[in-house]
Coordinates of C-alpha atoms and ligand atoms in Angstrom, one line a residue:
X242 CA 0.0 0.0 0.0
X243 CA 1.2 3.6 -0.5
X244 CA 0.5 5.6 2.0
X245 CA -0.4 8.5 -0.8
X246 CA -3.8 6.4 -1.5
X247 CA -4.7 5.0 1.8
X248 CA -7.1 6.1 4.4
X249 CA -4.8 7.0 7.5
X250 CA -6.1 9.9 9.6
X251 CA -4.0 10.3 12.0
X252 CA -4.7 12.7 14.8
X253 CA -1.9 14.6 15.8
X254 CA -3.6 16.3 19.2
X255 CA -4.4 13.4 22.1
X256 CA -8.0 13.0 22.1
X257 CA -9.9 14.4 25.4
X258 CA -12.2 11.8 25.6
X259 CA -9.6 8.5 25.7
X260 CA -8.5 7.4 29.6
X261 CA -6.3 4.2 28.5
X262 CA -3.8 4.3 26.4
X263 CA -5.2 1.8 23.8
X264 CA -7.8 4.1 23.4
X265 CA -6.2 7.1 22.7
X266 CA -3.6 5.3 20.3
X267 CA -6.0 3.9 18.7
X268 CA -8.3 7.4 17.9
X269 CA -4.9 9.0 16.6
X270 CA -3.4 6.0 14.9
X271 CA -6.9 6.8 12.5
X272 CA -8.2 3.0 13.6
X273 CA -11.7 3.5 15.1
X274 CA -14.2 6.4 14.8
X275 CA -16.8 6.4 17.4
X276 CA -19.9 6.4 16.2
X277 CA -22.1 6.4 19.4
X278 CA -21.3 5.8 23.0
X279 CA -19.7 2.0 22.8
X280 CA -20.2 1.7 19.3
X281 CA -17.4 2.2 16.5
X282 CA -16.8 2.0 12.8
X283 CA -13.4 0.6 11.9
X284 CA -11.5 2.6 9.6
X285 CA -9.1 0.7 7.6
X286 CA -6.4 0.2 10.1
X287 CA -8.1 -1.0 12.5
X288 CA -10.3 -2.9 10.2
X289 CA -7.0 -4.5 9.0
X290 CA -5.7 -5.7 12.3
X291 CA -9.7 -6.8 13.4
X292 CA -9.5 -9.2 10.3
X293 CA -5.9 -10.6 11.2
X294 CA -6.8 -11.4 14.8
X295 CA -10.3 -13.6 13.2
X296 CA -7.9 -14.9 10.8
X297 CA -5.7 -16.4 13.2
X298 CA -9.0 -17.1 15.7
X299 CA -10.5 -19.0 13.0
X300 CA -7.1 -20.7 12.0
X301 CA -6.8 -22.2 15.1
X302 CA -10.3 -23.3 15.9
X303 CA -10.3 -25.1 13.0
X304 CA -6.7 -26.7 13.6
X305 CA -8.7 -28.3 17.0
X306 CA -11.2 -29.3 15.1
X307 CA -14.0 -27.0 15.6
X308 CA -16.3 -26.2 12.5
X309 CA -17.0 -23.0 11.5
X310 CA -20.9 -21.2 10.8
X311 CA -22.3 -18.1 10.9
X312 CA -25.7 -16.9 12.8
X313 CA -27.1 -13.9 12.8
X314 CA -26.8 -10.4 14.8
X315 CA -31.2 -10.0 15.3
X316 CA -32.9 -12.8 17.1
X317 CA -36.1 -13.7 18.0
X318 CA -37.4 -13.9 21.5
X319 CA -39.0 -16.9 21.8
X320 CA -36.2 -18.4 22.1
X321 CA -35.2 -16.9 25.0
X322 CA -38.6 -16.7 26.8
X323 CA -38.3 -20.7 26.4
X324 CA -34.7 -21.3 28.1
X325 CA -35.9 -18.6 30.4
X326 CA -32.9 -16.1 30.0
X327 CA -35.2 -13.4 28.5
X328 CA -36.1 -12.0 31.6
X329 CA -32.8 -13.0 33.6
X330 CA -30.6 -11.2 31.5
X331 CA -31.8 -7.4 32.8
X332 CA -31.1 -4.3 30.9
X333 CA -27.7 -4.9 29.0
X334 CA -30.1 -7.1 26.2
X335 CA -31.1 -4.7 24.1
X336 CA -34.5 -5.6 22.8
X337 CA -36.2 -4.4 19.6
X338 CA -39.8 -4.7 18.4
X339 CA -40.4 -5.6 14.5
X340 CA -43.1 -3.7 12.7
X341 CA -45.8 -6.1 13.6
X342 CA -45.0 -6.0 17.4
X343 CA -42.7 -9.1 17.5
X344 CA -39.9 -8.9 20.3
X345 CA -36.3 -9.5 18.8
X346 CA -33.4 -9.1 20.3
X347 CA -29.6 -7.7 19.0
X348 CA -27.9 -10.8 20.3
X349 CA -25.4 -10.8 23.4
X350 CA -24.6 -14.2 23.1
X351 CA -25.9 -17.3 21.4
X352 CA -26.3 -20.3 23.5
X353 CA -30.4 -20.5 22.8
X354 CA -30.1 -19.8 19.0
X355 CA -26.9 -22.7 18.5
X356 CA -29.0 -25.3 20.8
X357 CA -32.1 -24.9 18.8
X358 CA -30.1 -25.4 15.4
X359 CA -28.3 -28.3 17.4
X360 CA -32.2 -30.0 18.4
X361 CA -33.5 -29.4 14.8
X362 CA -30.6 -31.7 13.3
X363 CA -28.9 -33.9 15.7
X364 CA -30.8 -36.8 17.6
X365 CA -28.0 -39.8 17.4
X366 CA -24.9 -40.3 19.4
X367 CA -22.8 -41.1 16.1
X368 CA -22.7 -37.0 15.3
X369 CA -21.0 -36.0 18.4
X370 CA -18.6 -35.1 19.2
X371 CA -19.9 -31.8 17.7
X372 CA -18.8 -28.3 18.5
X373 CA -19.9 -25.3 15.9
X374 CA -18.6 -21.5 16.3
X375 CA -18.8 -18.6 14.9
X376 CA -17.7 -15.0 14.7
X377 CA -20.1 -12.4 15.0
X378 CA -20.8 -9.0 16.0
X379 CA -22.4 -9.0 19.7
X380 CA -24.5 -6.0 21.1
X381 CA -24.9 -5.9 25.2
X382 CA -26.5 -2.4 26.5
X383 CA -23.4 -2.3 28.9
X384 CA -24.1 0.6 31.7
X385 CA -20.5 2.3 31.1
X386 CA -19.2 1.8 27.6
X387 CA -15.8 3.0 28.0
X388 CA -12.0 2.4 27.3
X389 CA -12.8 2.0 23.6
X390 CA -13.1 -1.4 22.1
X391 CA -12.1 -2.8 25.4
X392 CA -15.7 -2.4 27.0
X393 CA -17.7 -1.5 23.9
X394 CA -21.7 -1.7 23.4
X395 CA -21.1 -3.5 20.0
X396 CA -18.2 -5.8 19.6
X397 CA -16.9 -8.7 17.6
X398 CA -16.3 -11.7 19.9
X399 CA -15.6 -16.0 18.7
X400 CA -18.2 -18.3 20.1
X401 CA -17.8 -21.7 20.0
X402 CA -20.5 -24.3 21.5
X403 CA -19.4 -28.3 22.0
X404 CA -22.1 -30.9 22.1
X405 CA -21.2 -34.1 23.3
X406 CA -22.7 -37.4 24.9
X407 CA -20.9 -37.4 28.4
X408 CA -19.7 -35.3 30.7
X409 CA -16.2 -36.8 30.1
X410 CA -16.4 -36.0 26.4
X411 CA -17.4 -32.4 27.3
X412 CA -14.3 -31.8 29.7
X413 CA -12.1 -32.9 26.7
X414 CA -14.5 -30.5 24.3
X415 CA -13.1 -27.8 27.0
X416 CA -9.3 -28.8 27.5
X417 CA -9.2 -28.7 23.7
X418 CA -10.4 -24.8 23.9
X419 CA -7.9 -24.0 26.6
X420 CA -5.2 -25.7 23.8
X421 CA -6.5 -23.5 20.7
X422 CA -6.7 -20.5 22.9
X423 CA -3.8 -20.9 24.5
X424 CA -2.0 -21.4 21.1
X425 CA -4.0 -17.8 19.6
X426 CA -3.2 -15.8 21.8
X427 CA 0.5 -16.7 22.0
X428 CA 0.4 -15.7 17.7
X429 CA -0.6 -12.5 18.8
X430 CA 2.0 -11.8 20.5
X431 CA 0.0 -11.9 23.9
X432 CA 0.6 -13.9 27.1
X433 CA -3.0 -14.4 28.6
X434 CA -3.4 -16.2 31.7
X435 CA -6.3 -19.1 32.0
X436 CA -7.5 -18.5 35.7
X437 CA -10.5 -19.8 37.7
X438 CA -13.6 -17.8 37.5
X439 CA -17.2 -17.6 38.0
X440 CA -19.8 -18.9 35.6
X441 CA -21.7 -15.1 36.0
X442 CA -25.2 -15.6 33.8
X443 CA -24.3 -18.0 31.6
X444 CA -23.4 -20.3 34.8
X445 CA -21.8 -23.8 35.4
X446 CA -18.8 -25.3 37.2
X447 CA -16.2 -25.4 35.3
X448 CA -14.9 -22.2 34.0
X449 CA -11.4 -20.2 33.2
X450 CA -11.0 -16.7 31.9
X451 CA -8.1 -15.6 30.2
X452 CA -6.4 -12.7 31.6
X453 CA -3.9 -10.3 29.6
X454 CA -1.5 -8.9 32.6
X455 CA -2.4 -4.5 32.7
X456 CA -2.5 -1.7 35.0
X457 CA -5.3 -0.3 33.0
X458 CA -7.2 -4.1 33.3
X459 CA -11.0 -4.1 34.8
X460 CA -10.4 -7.5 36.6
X461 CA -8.1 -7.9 39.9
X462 CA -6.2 -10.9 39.5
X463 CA -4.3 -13.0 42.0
X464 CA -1.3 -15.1 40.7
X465 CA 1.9 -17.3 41.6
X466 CA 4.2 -15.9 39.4
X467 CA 5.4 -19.1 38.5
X468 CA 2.3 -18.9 35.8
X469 CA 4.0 -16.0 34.0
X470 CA 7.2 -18.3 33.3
X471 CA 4.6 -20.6 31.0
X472 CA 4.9 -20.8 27.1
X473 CA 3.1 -23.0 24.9
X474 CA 6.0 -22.4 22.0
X475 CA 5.5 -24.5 19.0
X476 CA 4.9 -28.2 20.7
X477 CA 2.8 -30.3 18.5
X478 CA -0.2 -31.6 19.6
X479 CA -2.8 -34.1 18.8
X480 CA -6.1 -32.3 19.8
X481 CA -8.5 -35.8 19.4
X482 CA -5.7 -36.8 22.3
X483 CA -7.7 -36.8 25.8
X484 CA -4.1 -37.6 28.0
X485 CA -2.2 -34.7 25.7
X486 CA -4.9 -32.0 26.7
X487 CA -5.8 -32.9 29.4
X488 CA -2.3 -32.8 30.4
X489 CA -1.8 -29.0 28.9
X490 CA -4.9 -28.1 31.1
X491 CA -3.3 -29.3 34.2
X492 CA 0.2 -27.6 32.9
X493 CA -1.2 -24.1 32.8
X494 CA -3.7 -24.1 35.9
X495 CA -2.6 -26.0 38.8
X496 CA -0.6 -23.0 40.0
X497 CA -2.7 -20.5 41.7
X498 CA -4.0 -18.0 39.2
X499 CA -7.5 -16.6 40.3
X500 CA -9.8 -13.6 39.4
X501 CA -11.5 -12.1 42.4
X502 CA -14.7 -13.7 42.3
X503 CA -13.2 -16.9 42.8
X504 CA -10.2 -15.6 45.0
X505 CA -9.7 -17.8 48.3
X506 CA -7.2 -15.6 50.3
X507 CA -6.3 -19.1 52.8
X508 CA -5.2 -21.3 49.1
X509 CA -3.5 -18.1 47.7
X510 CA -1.2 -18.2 51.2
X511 CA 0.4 -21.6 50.6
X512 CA 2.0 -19.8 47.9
X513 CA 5.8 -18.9 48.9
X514 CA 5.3 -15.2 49.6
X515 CA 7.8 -13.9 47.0
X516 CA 6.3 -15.7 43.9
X517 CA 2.7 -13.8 45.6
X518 CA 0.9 -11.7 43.0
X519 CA -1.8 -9.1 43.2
X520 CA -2.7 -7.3 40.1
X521 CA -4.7 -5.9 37.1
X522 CA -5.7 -8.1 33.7
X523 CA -7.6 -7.7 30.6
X524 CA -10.3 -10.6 30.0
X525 CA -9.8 -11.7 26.7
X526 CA -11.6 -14.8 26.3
X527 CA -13.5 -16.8 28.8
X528 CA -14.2 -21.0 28.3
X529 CA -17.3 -23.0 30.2
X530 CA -18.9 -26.4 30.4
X531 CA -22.3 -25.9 32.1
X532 CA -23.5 -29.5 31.3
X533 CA -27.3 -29.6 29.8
X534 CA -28.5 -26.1 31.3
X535 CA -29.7 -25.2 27.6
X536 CA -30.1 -28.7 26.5
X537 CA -32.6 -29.6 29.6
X538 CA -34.2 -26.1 29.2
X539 CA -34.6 -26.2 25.4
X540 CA -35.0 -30.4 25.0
X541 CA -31.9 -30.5 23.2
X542 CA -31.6 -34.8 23.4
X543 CA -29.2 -37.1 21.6
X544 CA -29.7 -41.3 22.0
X545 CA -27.0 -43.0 23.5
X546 CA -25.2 -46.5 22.0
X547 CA -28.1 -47.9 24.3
X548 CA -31.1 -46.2 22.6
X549 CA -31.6 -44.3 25.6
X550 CA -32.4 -40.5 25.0
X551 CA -30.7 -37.9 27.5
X552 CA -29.6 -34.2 27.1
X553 CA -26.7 -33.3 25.9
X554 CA -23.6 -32.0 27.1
X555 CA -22.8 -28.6 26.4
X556 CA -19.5 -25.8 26.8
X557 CA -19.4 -22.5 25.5
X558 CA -16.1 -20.6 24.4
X559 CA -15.6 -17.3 23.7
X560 CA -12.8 -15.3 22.8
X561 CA -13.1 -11.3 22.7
X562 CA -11.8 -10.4 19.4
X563 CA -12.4 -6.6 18.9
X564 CA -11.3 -6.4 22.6
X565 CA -8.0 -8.1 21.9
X566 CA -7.0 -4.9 19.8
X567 CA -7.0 -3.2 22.7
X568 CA -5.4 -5.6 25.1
X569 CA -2.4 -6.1 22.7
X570 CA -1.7 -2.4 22.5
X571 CA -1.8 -2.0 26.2
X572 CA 0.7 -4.9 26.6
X573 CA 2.8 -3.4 23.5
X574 CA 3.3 0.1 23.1
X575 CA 5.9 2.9 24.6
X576 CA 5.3 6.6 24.4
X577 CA 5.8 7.3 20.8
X578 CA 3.1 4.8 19.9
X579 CA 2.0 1.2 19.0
X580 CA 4.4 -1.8 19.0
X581 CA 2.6 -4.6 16.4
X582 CA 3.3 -7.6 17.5
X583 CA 4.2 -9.5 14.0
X584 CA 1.6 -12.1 13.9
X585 CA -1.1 -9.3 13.9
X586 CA 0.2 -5.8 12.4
X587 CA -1.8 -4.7 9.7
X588 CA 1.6 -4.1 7.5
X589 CA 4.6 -6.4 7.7
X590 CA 7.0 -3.6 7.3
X591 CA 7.1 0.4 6.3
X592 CA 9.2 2.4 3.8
X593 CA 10.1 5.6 4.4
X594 CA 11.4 7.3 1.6
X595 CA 13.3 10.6 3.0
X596 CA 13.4 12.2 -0.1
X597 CA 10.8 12.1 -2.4
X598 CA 11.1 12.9 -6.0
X599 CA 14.6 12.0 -5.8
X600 CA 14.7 9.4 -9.2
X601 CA 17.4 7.0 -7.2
X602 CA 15.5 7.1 -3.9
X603 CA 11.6 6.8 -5.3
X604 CA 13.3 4.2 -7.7
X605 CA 15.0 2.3 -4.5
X606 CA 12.0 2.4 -2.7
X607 CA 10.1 0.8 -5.9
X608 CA 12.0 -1.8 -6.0
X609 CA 11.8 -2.8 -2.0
X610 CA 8.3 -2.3 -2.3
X611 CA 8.3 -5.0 -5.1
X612 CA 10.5 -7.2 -3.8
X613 CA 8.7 -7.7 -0.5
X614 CA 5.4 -7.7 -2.3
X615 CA 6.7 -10.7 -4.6
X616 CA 7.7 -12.6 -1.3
X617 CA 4.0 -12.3 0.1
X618 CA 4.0 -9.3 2.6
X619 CA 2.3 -6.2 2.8
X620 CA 5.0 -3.2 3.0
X621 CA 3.6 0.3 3.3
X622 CA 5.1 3.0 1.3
X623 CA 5.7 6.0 3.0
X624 CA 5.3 8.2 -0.4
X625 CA 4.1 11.4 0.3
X626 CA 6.0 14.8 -0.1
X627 CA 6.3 15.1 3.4
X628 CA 9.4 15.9 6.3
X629 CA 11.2 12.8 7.3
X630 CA 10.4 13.5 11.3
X631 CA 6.8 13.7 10.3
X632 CA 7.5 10.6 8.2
X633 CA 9.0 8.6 11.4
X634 CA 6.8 9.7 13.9
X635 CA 3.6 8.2 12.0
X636 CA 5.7 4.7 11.8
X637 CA 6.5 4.9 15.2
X638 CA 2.7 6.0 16.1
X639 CA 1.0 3.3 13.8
X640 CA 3.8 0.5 15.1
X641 CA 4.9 -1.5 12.2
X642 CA 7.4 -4.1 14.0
X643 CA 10.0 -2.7 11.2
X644 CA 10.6 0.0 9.0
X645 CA 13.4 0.3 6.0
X646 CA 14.4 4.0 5.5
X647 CA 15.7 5.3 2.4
X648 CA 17.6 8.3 1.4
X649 CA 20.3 9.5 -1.4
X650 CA 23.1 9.7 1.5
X651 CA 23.0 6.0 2.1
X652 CA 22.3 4.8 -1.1
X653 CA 25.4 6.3 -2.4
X654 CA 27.0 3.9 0.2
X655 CA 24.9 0.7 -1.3
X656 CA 22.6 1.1 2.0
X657 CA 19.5 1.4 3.4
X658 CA 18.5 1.3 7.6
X659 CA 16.0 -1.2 9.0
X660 CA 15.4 -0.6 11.6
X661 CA 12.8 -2.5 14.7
X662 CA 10.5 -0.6 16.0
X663 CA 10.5 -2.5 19.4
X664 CA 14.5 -2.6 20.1
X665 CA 14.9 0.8 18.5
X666 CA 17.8 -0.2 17.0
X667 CA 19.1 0.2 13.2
X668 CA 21.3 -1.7 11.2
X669 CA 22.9 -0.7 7.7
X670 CA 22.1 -3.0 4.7
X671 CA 22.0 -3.8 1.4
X672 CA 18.4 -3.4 0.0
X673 CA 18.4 -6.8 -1.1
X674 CA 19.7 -8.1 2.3
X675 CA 17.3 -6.0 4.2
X676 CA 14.5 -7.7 2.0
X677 CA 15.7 -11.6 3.0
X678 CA 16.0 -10.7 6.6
X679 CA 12.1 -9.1 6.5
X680 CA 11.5 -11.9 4.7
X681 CA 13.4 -14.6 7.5
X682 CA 11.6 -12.4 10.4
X683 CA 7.9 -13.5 8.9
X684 CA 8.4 -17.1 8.0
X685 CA 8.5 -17.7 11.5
X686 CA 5.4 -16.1 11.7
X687 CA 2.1 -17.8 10.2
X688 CA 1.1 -14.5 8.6
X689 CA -1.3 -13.7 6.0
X690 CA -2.6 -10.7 3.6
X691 CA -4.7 -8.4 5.3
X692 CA -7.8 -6.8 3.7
Ligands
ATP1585 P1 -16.9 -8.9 31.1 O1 -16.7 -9.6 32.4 O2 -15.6 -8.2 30.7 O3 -18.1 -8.0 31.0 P2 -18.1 -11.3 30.1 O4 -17.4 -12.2 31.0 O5 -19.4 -10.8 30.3 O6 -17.1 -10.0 30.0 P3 -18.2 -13.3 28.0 O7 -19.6 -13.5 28.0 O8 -17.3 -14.2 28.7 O9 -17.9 -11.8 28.6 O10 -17.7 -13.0 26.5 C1 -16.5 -13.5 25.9 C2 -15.5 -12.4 25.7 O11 -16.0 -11.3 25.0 C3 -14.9 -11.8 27.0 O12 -13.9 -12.6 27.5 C4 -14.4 -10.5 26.5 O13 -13.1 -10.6 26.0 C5 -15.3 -10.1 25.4 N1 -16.3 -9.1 25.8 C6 -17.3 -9.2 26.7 N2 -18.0 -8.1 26.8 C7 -17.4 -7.2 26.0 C8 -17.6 -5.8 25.7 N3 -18.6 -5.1 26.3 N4 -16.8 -5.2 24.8 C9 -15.8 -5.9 24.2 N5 -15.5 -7.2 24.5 C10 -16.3 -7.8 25.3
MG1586 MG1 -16.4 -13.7 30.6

């Protein structure tokens, strides 16, 4: 992309209105316009890093196994009036009338709308295990709206729902989703926490949020530190295997790691003081198994190997994807702007050309922006007829991980400067050698074009 022809407006003044610094980099990084209180359109930066974190969402739901659909935003309410949740859920449903009086709904969450789908078309044992997701734009009437995407009224969120015959089968359904999310938020570049919660509306036992470490986090958490010093890397792993997740599961939560609802001060003080943590984090995603809640309430029934009929068993997943913009930028940013992660930033790498209209420096940065093009990434082109510190400081405020400047000084010399955005350092190279080691940087990186 050259910069000449895209849609960046960039805000130069810090807008008055953004408390968190995700918010306000995000307003002047040209990524979000508020439309109404909570709800936002995306302008094509944002839009571009919204579509890489649902590409690599859906990448690795469908790696566990998990099939994706797509239901709608508007539901009706008979629905909910029969699993009873129409009038539990209180004011943050926001409900609509059609024109001939009939009560809809802007869906919050989609537990009734998946388990009536699921009792239309499943009745046998041999079609489980089952689990269906999707990702769609959610709308709860949230009392404060604030921090941005991060609490919006509208936002974009995965849910998956797993259908299966036991309770045993479920519990794998739910280790599997603590695998694939474990796995998608470590390609985002985020460590996020799985810690015992509370099953709030939806309900049920079993039940772990995932928690991005940040002052500026709504949740108070309660950790060993030891937690922090988990990776999942790049282990392979066999996700119809019951031992191998099951075993992951017990990897990344037997060490204390609590939100407050679920915070038992007397457990939390067998941990050795030092490794002791009190602190702030981001919810991010959030996985359940609630058992046949929705399939008792809705007669959702499969028959068993023994032609008996019984509810099924039922989790639902969830992962916050518009909220994950924000979480990543309060975990990676410094006071010129955002740091992108590489396995989310909406351009692999920026040009900078420092003087335009200069035929060997336009003609350099041509041929870089060719080159990387050819290899499969996305380099943005930095060709206006503007000052290089002007240049620099909307790289450094819209946080591509690198950058490759350009002028007539070093390319008398056979040079051009890459440098990270991250380290702040800069190292002199060839064009061509500058290209192979963008190039060598994203093949570790499952990354894809953006939109
Ligand atoms: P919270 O406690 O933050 O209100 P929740 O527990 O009600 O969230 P879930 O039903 O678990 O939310 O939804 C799954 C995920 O959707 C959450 O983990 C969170 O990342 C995201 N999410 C929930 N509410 C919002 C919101 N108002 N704005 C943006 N993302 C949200
Ligand atoms: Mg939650």
């Amino acid at each position: 992309m050259r910069l000449s022809r895209y849609f960046l407006p960039v805000l130069k003044e810090n807008p008055s209105e953004a408390q968190i610094v995700s918010h306000r980099y995000m307003l002047r990084a040209g990524m979000i316009k508020q439309s109404a209180a909570g709800i936002y359109s995306w302008l094509p930066l944002g839009f571009k890093v919204l579509k890489k974190i649902e590409t690599i969402v859906h990448e690795e739901q469908m790696r566990a196994g998990h099939i994706p659909m797509l239901m709608p935003t508007l539901q009706s309410a008979d629905l909910w009036k029969e699993s009873g949740r129409y009038d539990d859920y209180g004011q943050e449903m926001l409900r609509i009338s059609d024109r001939h009086g009939r009560d809809m709904l802007y869906g919050p969450t989609n537990e009734e709308l998946i388990t009536d789908i699921f009792r239309s078309h499943v009745g046998s044992y041999k079609d489980l295990p089952l689990t269906l997701y999707h990702i769609q734009w959610k709308f709860r009437d949230e009392i404060r709206p604030r921090f941005g995407v991060m609490r919006g009224r509208e936002f974009y969120m995965k849910d998956g729902y797993n259908f299966d015959l036991t309770k045993e089968d479920a519990l794998h359904a739910y280790n599997r989703h603590l695998v694939s999310y474990l796995r998608s938020y470590e390609r985002m570049g985020l460590q996020a926490i799985p810690m015992r919660a509370d099953g709030g509306p939806i309900g049920g036992d079993y039940t772990h949020e995932f928690l991005v470490l940040a002052d500026t986090g709504e949740s108070e958490v309660f950790y060993d530190s030891a937690v922090t010093d988990l990776t999942f890397g790049d282990r392979a792993i066999d996700y119809d295997s019951v031992e191998q997740c099951q075993g992951v599961l017990e990897e990344f939560t037997s060490k204390y790691a609590r939100t407050d609802e679920t915070h038992d001060e007397a457990l939390f003080n067998e941990v050795p003081e030092e490794r002791r943590r009190v602190a702030r984090g981001i919810e991010v995603g959030q996985i359940f198994y609630f058992g046949t809640k929705y399939s008792e309430a809705l007669g959702a029934n499969v028959q068993g190997p023994d032609g008996k009929q019984s509810p099924v068993h039922m989790g639902s997943h969830g992962i916050g994807v518009s909220r994950l913009l924000g979480a990543i930028i309060e975990a990676s940013h410094d006071d010129k702007g955002i740091i992108w992660p590489e396995g989310v930033t909406p351009f692999h790498c920026g040009i900078v050309n420092l003087k335009q209209g200069d035929g060997e420096a336009d003609a350099a940065c041509e041929s870089l922006y060719e080159a990387l093009t050819a290899a499969g990434l996305e380099p943005l082109y930095d060709d206006r007829k503007e000052r290089a510190g002007g240049k620099f400081a909307t790289m450094d405020l819209i946080g591509l991980p690198w950058r490759i400047t350009v002028g007539p000084r070093g390319l008398k010399n056979g040079v051009v400067e890459l440098t990270s955005r991250r380290s702040g350092e800069s190292e002199e190279l060839s064009p061509e050698a500058a290209v192979q080691k963008i190039v060598e940087i994203y093949a570790n990186h499952q990354t894809g074009r953006g939109f």
